[in-house]
Structures are given as structure tokens and as C-alpha cells.
Coordinates of C-alpha atoms in Angstrom, one line a residue:
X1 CA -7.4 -4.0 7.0
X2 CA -6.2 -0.8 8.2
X3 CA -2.7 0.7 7.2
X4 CA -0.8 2.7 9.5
X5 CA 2.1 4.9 8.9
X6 CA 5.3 4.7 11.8
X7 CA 3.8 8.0 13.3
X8 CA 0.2 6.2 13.9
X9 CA 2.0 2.8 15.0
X10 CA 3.8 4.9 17.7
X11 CA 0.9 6.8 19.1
X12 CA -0.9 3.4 19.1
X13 CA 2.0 2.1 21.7
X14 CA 1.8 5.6 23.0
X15 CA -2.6 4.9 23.8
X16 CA -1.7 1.2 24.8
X17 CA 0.3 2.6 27.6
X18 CA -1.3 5.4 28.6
X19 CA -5.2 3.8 27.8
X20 CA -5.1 -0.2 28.2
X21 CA -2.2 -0.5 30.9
X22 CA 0.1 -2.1 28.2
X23 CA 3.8 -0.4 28.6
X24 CA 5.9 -1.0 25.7
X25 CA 7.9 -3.9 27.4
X26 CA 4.4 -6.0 27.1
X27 CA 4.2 -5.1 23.5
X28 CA 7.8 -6.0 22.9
X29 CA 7.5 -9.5 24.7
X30 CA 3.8 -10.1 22.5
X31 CA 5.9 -9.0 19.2
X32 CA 9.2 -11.2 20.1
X33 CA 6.7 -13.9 20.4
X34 CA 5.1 -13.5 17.3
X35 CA 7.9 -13.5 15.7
X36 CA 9.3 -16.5 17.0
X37 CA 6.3 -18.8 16.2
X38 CA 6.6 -17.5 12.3
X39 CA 10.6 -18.7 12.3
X40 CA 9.5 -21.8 14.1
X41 CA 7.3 -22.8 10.8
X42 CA 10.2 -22.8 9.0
X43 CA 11.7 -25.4 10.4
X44 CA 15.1 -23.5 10.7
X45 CA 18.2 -25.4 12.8
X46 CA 19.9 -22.1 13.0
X47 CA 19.2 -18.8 13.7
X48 CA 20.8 -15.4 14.3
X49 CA 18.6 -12.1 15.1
X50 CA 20.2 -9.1 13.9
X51 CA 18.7 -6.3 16.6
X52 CA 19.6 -2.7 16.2
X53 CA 19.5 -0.2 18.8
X54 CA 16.1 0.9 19.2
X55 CA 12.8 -1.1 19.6
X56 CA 12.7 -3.2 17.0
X57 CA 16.2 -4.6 18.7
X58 CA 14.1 -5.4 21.3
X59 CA 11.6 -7.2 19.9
X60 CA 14.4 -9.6 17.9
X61 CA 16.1 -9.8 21.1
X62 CA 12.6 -11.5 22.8
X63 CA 12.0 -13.7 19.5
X64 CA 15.8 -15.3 19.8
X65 CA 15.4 -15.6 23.7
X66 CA 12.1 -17.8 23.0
X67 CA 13.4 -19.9 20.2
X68 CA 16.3 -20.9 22.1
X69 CA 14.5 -23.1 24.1
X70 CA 13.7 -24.9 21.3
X71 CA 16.3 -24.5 19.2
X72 CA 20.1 -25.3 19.7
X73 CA 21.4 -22.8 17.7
X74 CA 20.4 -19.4 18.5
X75 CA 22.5 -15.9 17.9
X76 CA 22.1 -12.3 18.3
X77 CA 24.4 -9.6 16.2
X78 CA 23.6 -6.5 17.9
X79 CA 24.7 -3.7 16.4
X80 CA 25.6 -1.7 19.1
X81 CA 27.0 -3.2 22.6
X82 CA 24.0 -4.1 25.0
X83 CA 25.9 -2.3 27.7
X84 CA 25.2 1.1 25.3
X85 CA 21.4 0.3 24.8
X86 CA 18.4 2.3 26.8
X87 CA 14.7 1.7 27.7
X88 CA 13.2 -1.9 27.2
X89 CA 15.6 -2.7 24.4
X90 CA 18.3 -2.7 27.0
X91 CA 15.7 -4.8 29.1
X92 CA 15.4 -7.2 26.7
X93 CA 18.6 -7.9 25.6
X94 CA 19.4 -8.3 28.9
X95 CA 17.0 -10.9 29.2
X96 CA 18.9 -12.4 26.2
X97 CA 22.1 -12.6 28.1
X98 CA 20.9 -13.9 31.4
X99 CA 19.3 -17.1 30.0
X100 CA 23.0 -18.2 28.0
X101 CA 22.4 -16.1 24.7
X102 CA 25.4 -15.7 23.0
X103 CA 26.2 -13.3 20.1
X104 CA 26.9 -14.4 16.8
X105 CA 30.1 -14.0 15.1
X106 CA 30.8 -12.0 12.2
X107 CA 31.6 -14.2 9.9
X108 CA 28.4 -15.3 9.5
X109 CA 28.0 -18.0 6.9
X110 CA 24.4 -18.3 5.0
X111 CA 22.6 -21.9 4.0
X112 CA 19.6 -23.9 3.9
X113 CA 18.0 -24.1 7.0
X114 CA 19.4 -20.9 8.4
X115 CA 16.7 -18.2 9.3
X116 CA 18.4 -14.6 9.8
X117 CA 15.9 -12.2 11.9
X118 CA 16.1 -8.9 10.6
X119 CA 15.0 -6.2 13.8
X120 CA 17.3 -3.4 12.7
X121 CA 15.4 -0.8 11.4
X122 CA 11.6 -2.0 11.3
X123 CA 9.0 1.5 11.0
X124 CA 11.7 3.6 12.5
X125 CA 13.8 4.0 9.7
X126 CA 14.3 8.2 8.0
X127 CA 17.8 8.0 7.0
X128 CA 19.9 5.6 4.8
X129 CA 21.5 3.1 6.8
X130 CA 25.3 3.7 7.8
X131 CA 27.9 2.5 10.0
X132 CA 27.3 -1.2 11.9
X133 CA 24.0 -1.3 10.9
X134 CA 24.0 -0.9 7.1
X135 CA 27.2 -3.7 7.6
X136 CA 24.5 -5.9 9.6
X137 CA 22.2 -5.7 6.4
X138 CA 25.1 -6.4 4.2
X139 CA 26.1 -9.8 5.9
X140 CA 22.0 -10.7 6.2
X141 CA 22.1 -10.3 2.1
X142 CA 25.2 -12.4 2.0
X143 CA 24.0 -15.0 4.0
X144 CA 20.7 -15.2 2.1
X145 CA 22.5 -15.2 -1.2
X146 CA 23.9 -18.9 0.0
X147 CA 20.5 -19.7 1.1
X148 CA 19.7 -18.2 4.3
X149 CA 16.0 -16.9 5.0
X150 CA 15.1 -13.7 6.1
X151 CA 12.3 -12.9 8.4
X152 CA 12.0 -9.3 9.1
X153 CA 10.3 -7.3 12.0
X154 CA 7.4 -4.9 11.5
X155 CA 9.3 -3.5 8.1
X156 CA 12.2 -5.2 6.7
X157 CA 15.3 -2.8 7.3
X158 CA 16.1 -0.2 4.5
X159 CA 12.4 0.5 3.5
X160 CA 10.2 3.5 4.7
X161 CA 7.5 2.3 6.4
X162 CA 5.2 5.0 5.1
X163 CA 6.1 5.5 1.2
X164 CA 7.9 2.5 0.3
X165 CA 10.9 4.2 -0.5
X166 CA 14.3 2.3 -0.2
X167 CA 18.0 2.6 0.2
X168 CA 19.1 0.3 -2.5
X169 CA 22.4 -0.6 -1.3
X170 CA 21.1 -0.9 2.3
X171 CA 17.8 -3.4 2.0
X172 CA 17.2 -6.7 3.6
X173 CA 15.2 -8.7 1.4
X174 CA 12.8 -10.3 3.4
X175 CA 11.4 -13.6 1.8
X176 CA 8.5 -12.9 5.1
X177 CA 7.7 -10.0 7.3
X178 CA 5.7 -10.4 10.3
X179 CA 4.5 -6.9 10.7
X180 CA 2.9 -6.4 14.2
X181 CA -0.7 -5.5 15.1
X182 CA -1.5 -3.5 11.5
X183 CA 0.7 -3.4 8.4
X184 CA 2.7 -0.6 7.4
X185 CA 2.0 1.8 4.3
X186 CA 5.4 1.3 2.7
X187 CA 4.9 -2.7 2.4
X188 CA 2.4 -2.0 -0.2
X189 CA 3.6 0.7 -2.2
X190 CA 6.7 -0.2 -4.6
X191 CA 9.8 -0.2 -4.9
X192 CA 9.3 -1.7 -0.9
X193 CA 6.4 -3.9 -1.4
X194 CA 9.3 -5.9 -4.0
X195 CA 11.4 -6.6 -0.9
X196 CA 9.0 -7.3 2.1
X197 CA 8.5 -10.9 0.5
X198 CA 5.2 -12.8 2.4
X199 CA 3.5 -10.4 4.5
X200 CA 2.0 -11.7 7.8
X201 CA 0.2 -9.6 10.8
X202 CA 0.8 -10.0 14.1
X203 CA -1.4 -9.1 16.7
X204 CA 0.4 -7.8 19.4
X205 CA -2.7 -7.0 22.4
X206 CA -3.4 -3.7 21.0
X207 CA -7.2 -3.2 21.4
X208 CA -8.3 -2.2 17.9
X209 CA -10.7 0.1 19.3
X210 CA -7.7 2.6 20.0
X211 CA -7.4 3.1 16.3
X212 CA -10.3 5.4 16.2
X213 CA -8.7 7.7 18.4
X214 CA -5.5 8.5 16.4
X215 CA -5.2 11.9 15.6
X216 CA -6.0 11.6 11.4
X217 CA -7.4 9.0 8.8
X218 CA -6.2 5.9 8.6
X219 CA -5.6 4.2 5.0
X220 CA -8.4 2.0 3.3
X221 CA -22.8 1.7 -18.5
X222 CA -24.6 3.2 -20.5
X223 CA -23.4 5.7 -23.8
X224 CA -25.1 7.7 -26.2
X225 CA -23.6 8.7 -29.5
X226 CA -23.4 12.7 -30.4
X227 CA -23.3 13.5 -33.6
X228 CA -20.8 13.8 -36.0
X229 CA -16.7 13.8 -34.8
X230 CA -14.3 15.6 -33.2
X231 CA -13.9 17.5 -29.7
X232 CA -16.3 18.0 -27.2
X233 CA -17.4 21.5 -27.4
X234 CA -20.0 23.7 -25.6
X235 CA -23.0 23.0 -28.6
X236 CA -22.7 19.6 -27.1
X237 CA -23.7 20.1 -23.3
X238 CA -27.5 20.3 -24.4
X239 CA -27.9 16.7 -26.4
X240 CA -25.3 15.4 -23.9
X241 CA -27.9 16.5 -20.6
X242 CA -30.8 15.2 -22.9
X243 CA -28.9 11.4 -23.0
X244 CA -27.7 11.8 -19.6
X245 CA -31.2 12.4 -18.7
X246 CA -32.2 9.0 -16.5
X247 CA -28.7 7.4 -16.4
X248 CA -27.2 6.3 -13.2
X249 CA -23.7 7.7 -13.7
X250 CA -21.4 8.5 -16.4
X251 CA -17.7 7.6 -17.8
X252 CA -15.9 10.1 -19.6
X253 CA -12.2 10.0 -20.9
X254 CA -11.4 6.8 -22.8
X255 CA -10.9 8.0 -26.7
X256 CA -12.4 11.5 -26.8
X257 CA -10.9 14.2 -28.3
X258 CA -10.1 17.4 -26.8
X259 CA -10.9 21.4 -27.8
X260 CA -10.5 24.8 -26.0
X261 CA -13.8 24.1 -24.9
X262 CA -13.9 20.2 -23.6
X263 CA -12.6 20.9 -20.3
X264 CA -15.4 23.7 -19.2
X265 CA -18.1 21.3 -20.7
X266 CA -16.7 18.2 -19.2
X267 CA -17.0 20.0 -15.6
X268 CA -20.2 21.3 -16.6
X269 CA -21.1 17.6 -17.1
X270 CA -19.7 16.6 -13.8
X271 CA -21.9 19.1 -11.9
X272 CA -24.8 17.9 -13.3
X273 CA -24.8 13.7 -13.4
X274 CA -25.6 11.9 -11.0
X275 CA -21.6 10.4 -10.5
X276 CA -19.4 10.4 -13.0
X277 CA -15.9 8.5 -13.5
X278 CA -13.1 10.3 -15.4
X279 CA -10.1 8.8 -16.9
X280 CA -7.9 9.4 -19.9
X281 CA -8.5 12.6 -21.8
X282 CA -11.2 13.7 -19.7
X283 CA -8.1 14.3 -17.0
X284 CA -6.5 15.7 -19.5
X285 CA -9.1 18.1 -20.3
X286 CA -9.3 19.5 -16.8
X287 CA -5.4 19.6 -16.3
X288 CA -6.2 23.1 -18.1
X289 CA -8.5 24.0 -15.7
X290 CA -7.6 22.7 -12.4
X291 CA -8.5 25.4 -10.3
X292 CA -12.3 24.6 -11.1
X293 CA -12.4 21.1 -10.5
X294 CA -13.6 21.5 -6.6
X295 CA -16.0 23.8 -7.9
X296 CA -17.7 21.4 -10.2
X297 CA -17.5 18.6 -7.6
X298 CA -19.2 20.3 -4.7
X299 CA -21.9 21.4 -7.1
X300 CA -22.0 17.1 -8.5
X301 CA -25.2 15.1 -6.4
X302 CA -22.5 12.8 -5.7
X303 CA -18.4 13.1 -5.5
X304 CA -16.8 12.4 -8.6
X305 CA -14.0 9.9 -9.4
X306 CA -10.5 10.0 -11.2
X307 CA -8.7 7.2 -12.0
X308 CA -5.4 8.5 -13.4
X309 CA -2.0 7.3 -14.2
X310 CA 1.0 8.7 -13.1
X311 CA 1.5 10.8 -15.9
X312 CA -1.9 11.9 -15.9
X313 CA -1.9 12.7 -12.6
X314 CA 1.4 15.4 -12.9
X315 CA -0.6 17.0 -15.8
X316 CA -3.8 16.9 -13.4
X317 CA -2.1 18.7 -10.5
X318 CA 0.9 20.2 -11.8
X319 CA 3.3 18.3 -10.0
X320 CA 6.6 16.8 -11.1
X321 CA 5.8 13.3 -11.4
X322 CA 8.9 12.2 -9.3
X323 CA 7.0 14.6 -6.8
X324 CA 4.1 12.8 -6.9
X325 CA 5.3 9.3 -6.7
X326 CA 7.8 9.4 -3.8
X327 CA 4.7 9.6 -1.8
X328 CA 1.8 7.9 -3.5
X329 CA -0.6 7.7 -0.3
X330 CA 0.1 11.3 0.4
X331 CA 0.0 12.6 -3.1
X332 CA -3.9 10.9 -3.8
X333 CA -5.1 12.3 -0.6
X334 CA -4.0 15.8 -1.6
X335 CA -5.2 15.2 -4.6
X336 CA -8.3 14.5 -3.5
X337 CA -8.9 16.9 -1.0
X338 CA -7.6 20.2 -3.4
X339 CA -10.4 18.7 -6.1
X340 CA -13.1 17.4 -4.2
X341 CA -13.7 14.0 -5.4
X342 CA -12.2 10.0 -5.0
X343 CA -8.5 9.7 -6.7
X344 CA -7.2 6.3 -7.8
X345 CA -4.0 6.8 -8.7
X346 CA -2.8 3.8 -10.7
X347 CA 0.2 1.7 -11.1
X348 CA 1.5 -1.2 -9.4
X349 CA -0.4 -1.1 -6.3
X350 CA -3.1 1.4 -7.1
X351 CA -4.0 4.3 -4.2
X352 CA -7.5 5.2 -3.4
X353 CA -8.0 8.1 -1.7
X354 CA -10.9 10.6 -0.5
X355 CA -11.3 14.4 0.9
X356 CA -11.4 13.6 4.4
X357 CA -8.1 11.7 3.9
X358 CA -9.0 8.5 4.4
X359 CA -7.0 6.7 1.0
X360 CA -6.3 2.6 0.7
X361 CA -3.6 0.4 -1.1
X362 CA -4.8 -2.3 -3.6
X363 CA -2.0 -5.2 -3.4
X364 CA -3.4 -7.3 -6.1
X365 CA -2.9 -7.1 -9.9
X366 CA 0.7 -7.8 -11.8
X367 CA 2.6 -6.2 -14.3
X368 CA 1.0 -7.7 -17.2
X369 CA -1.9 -5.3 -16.8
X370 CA 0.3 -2.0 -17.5
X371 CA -0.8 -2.2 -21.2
X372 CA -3.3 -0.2 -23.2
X373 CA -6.4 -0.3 -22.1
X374 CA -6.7 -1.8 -19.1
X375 CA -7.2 1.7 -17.3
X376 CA -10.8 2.0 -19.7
X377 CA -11.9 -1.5 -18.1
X378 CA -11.4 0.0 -14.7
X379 CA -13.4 3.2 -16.1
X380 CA -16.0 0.5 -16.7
X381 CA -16.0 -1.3 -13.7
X382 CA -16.2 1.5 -11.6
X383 CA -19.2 3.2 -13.7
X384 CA -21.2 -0.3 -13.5
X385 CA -21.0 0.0 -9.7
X386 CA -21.4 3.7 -9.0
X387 CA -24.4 3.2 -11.0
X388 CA -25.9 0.8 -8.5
X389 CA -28.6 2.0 -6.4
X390 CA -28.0 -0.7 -3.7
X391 CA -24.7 -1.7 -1.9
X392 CA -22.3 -0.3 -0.1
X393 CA -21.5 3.3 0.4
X394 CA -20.5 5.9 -1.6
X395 CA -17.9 6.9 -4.2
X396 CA -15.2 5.8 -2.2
X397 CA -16.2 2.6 -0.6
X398 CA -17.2 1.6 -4.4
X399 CA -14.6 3.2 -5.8
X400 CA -12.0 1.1 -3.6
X401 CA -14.2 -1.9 -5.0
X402 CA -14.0 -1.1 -8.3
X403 CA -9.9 -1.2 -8.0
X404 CA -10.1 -4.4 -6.2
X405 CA -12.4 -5.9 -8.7
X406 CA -9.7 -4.9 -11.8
X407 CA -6.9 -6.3 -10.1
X408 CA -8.1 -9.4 -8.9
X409 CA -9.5 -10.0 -12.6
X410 CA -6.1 -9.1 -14.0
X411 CA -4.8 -11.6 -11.7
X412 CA -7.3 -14.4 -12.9
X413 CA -6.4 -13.8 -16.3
X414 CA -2.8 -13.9 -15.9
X415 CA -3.0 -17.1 -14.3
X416 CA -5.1 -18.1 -17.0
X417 CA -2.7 -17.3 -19.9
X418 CA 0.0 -15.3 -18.4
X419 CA 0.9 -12.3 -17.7
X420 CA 2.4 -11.1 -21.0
X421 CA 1.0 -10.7 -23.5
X422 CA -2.3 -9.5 -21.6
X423 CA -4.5 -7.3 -22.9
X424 CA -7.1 -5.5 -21.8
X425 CA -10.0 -7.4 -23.4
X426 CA -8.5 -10.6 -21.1
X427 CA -9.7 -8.9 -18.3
X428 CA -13.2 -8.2 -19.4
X429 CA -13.1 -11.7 -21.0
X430 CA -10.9 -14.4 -18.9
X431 CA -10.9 -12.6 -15.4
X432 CA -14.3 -10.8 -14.7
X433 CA -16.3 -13.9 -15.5
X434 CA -13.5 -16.2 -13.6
X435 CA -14.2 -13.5 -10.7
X436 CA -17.9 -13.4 -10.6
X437 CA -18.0 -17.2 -10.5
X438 CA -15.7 -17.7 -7.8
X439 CA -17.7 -15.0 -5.9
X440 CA -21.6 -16.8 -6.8
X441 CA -22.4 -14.3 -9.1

């Protein structure tokens, strides 16, 4: 499934108005609603809808409206007076008041059964929360503390809806998010993907076919000895053509050792297999020589892939690390567009992304696999099918794969034996052949 940033999600209303005769108050209505059936499953006999002042106000407004036909106890905390509010927000609050709503005291006191709605923020967010709103996300943490739920709107409140980034002192917790019509970058990527809780997506009546007109992309073995040891230098290029000589696609990085001359020879190996998957040293390698790279992947039959971790990945480009993580999405697809091939940059929720800008968030895997090794299993995988003459596409499409494949094995052998200790040899051992039978294969 597609994930949009808050810039696509508001050309998208923008299209749905202007394209498919659906004016935001429709959309609003169609969210509200959505939201309202996902509170309803939890069997709540309370609930008060905290609605800030834009939007996403609007959309908690239409889901308390709806559930208080069915349930008795229904409240809105609006963070600013509804008299003050503009556009369809003030429409809908409206709305609220002239079928009986009443707001909901202050004092709010949490519990089993209560279900808070959290439509402060949602996508909208680019500044820490201040003033009545951050006190709105304050009393929502109180109350769930004492065992309130929280369901939040399109993004809970306090997270950015394209990185992930959060305002630790001002975060709902969501234990669900319905997010509406496509979900949002920054509910995969961490720290925010820790406090979205259950993710559920809400169709809202915006065609899908208008995704393809917004403006940018959209995110979504075999080895032959050399002889004798040490780094990879240029006397090794001829052997190494000679064994590559027939071979499908080539993995480089895991446990070499590196020389003045490994990076040069490592790109020259690049421009001549057929695909090749670099990890490890091999990144390493190139760091020195990163204003080749694109070079020796436009003259590469097929684009290349790197899988590194953060720390390779700073070396790699020359960025601060901080730099480079605030941003994940962003980061890869630079990445990949100044070198020319497929980045996977790992950690917990690894990015894939391509030149044309197209990248995608894997949200399976778990903490256990951040141990040595693990990244040289990926290596594998994603060798083993770039070296597949059938399938799907190219070196994205099975790089994206090859990610998914890793994680959802980690996950299989953590549930196996746990996540800790895990190693990487679980994976190849416990979780690929778990995977491959659950698939049929």
C-alpha cells in the first residue's frame, strides 16, 4: 500500500474537490464516520473527542456526532471555542452542537471503558504542540494512564506525519489510529511508529486513481575463493571477472578486507556484473570514493543495491548520521538518486528507496534482529533473488522483497524462540524455512 506524506494527503483533498466533485465537508463526514465505527468495536460507554482547530477537529467532531446516537455518553474538548473556528471544521462542530453535544469538562477522569478520540493534530502537525492543545494531549495521557483508550485520527497528535519525529512531552499514545484513505510516512518510521499503536486505513471516497496524478513518487549465491588473504586489490579484478563469468549477480561486503585499492576495484566489479548487492565493507570501501559510485552504476547491466546501516550510510554519503536519520524516507531517496542504484537503509523499519524517488517502509522485523549478522542474511536474500531470471521487476521491486522477506523471517524466529538472544543463523535456520512453508514453497 501506498504512503503518503501530509503534502500528498492535501493535494489528494485538493484533486477530490476539484476532480471527483468531493469538497472537503464530504471527506470530513466519510472520515468522522470511519472513525466512529473503529470506537464502536471497542465497546466503549464513554467517550470524549478531543478536536483541535483545523480539519482534523472536524473530522472528531463528525465521529462524536455519530456515536452519540448510540452511545449515552458522548463529549467534545475543543481546544479552541467553536464560535472562533473557520471552513468545515466550524461546519461540523456546529453540527455537534445542534443535535445536544455537549463539551466535556476538564477534569476529565480516565478508566476502563473510556475511549478518548484524539483529532488535534492528525498530518498537520510542524511545530511542538503549545498552549490548549499540548494541555488537551496532556489530559488524553492522563486519562489513558487510568485506563482510558486512545484512538487517534489520520496521525496521533505530537508525531510528524512524514518522518516520524515526535515532541516527547507532547504525544498522544494511540493504542489505534485509523488513518484515512492511505497511511502516513511517519506511522512507520520510529520514534512515531512506537506511539501510533494498531494501525487501521480508512477509506474515505477518494478514487485511488487520483494518486497517479500527484505531483512526485509516492512511497513503496554463488562465491568463488581468490587466492591467498588480505585486501582486494587491483591484481584481483582479472580472476575475480574470470569467476564472475556466468553468475547471475554478486554480493560483496560481508568480511572483506579493505586496501587503497578495494574501492576502485569493487566499482570496477559493479560496472561489470550483471547486479550486484553491497553491504558491509564493500560500503565502506566506496565511502572513499563516493563521487564515482553513479558512474559505476550507469555503466552496471542492471542498478546496483546497498543495504547499509545507519552508520554506514553517514560514512557512504558524508552526512552526519543525526542528519540522515531525522528523515529516513528522504535521506534513502537522495541517496539513491546522487549514486544511482536501490538503498535499503536499515534499522527498525528498514527504507527502500530508488532514483526516480519512489522509496517504501518495511514494518515488520523486531529488535532482536539488530545483532551481528543479520545484515549478511539480507545480503543473501537479496543476491538469491536478484539472481532470478523470472519474477517480478527489477532491482527495486526485488530489492523491496528481499527486505520483506528478512523481516518477516526475523519475525518467525522470534516467535519461535524469542527475540533475544537471536542470531543471525536463526533466521536462515528457524524463520526462512517457517516462511517458505507458510508461503507453499
Amino acid at each position: 500500500m501506498r504512503l503518503l506524506t501530509a503534502a500528498g494527503q492535501r493535494e489528494l483533498d485538493r484533486l477530490a474537490a476539484a476532480e471527483a466533485a468531493l469538497p472537503t465537508r464530504v471527506l470530513m463526514e466519510s472520515a468522522g464516520g470511519a472513525v466512529a465505527r473503529a470506537v464502536l468495536e471497542l465497546q466503549p460507554r464513554k467517550v470524549v473527542a478531543f478536536c483541535g482547530p483545523g480539519n482534523n477537529g472536524g473530522d472528531g467532531s463528525v465521529a462524536a456526532r455519530l456515536l452519540r446516537e448510540t452511545i449515552p455518553e458522548v463529549y467534545v474538548w475543543f481546544t479552541r471555542s467553536p464560535d472562533g473556528l473557520k471552513g468545515d471544521a466550524a461546519l461540523a462542530a456546529k453540527a455537534w452542537q445542534a443535535a445536544g453535544g455537549e463539551e466535556a469538562k476538564k477534569t476529565l477522569r480516565g478508566g476502563p471503558g473510556v475511549v478518548l478520540i484524539d483529532a488535534v493534530f492528525g498530518s498537520g502537525l510542524s511545530r511542538p504542540p503549545e498552549g490548549a492543545e499540548a494541555e488537551a494531549i496532556r489530559a488524553m495521557n492522563s486519562a489513558r494512564e487510568r485506563g482510558a483508550k486512545i484512538v487517534a485520527v489520520d496521525v496521533p497528535s505530537g508525531i510528524d506525519a512524514d518522518t516520524g519525529h515526535v515532541y516527547p512531552v507532547h504525544i498522544a499514545r494511540a493504542d489505534l489510529t485509523v488513518t484515512l484513505h492511505a497511511p502516513k510516512r511517519g506511522l512507520y518510521l520510529h520514534p512515531g511508529a512506537d506511539c501510533a499503536g494498531r494501525i487501521a486505513v480508512a477509506p474515505i471516497g477518494i478514487p485511488r486513481a487520483l494518486e497517479e496524478k500527484l505531483s512526485g513518487p509516492v512511497p513503496e549465491a554463488m562465491f568463488a575463493a581468490l587466492p591467498g588473504s588480505g585486501p582486494l586489490a587491483a591484481a584481483d579484478l582479472p580472476p575475480l571477472r574470470e569467476a564472475l563469468k556466468g553468475k547471475s549477480a554478486l554480493a560483496i561486503g560481508p568480511g572483506i578486507h579493505r586496501g587503497p585499492e578495494t574501492g576502485p576495484l569493487i566499482g570496477e566489479l559493479v560496472a561489470g556484473a550483471e547486479v550486484t548487492v553491497l553491504d558491509a565493507d564493500a560500503l565502506n570501501a566506496l565511502a572513499e570514493h563516493r563521487d564515482r559510485i553513479a558512474e559505476w552504476s550507469r555503466k552496471a547491466p542492471t542498478r546496483p543495491l546497498l543495504t547499509p546501516h545507519p552508520g554506514e550510510f553517514a560514512r557512504l554519503t558524508g552526512e552526519e548520521t543525526e542528519r540522515a536519520l531525522s528523515d529516513r524516507v528522504e535521506s534513502a531517496v537522495r541517496a539513491a538518486q546522487r549514486f544511482g542504484g536501490c538503498v535499503a537503509l536499515k534499522g527498525a523499519h528498514t527504507v527502500i528507496a530508488d532514483p526516480e524517488g519512489s522509496s517504501a517502509i518495511c514494518a515488520a522485523g523486531n529488535p532482536g534482529m539488530a545483532t551481528a549478522g543479520t545484515g549478511d542474511v539480507l545480503t543473501g536474500i537479496a543476491a538469491a533473488l536478484l539472481a532470478r531470471r523470472s519474477g517480478i521487476g527489477g532491482t527495486s521491486e526485488r530489492g523491496r522483497l528481499a527486505v520483506f522477506v528478512h523481516a518477516m523471517a526475523g519475525d518467525l524466529a522470534a516467535a519461535e524462540i524469542g527475540e533475544t538472544p537471536l542470531v543471525a543463523s536463526d533466521i536462515v535456520r528457524i524463520g526462512l524455512p517457517r516462511l517458505f512453508r507458510r508461503w507453499g514453497r
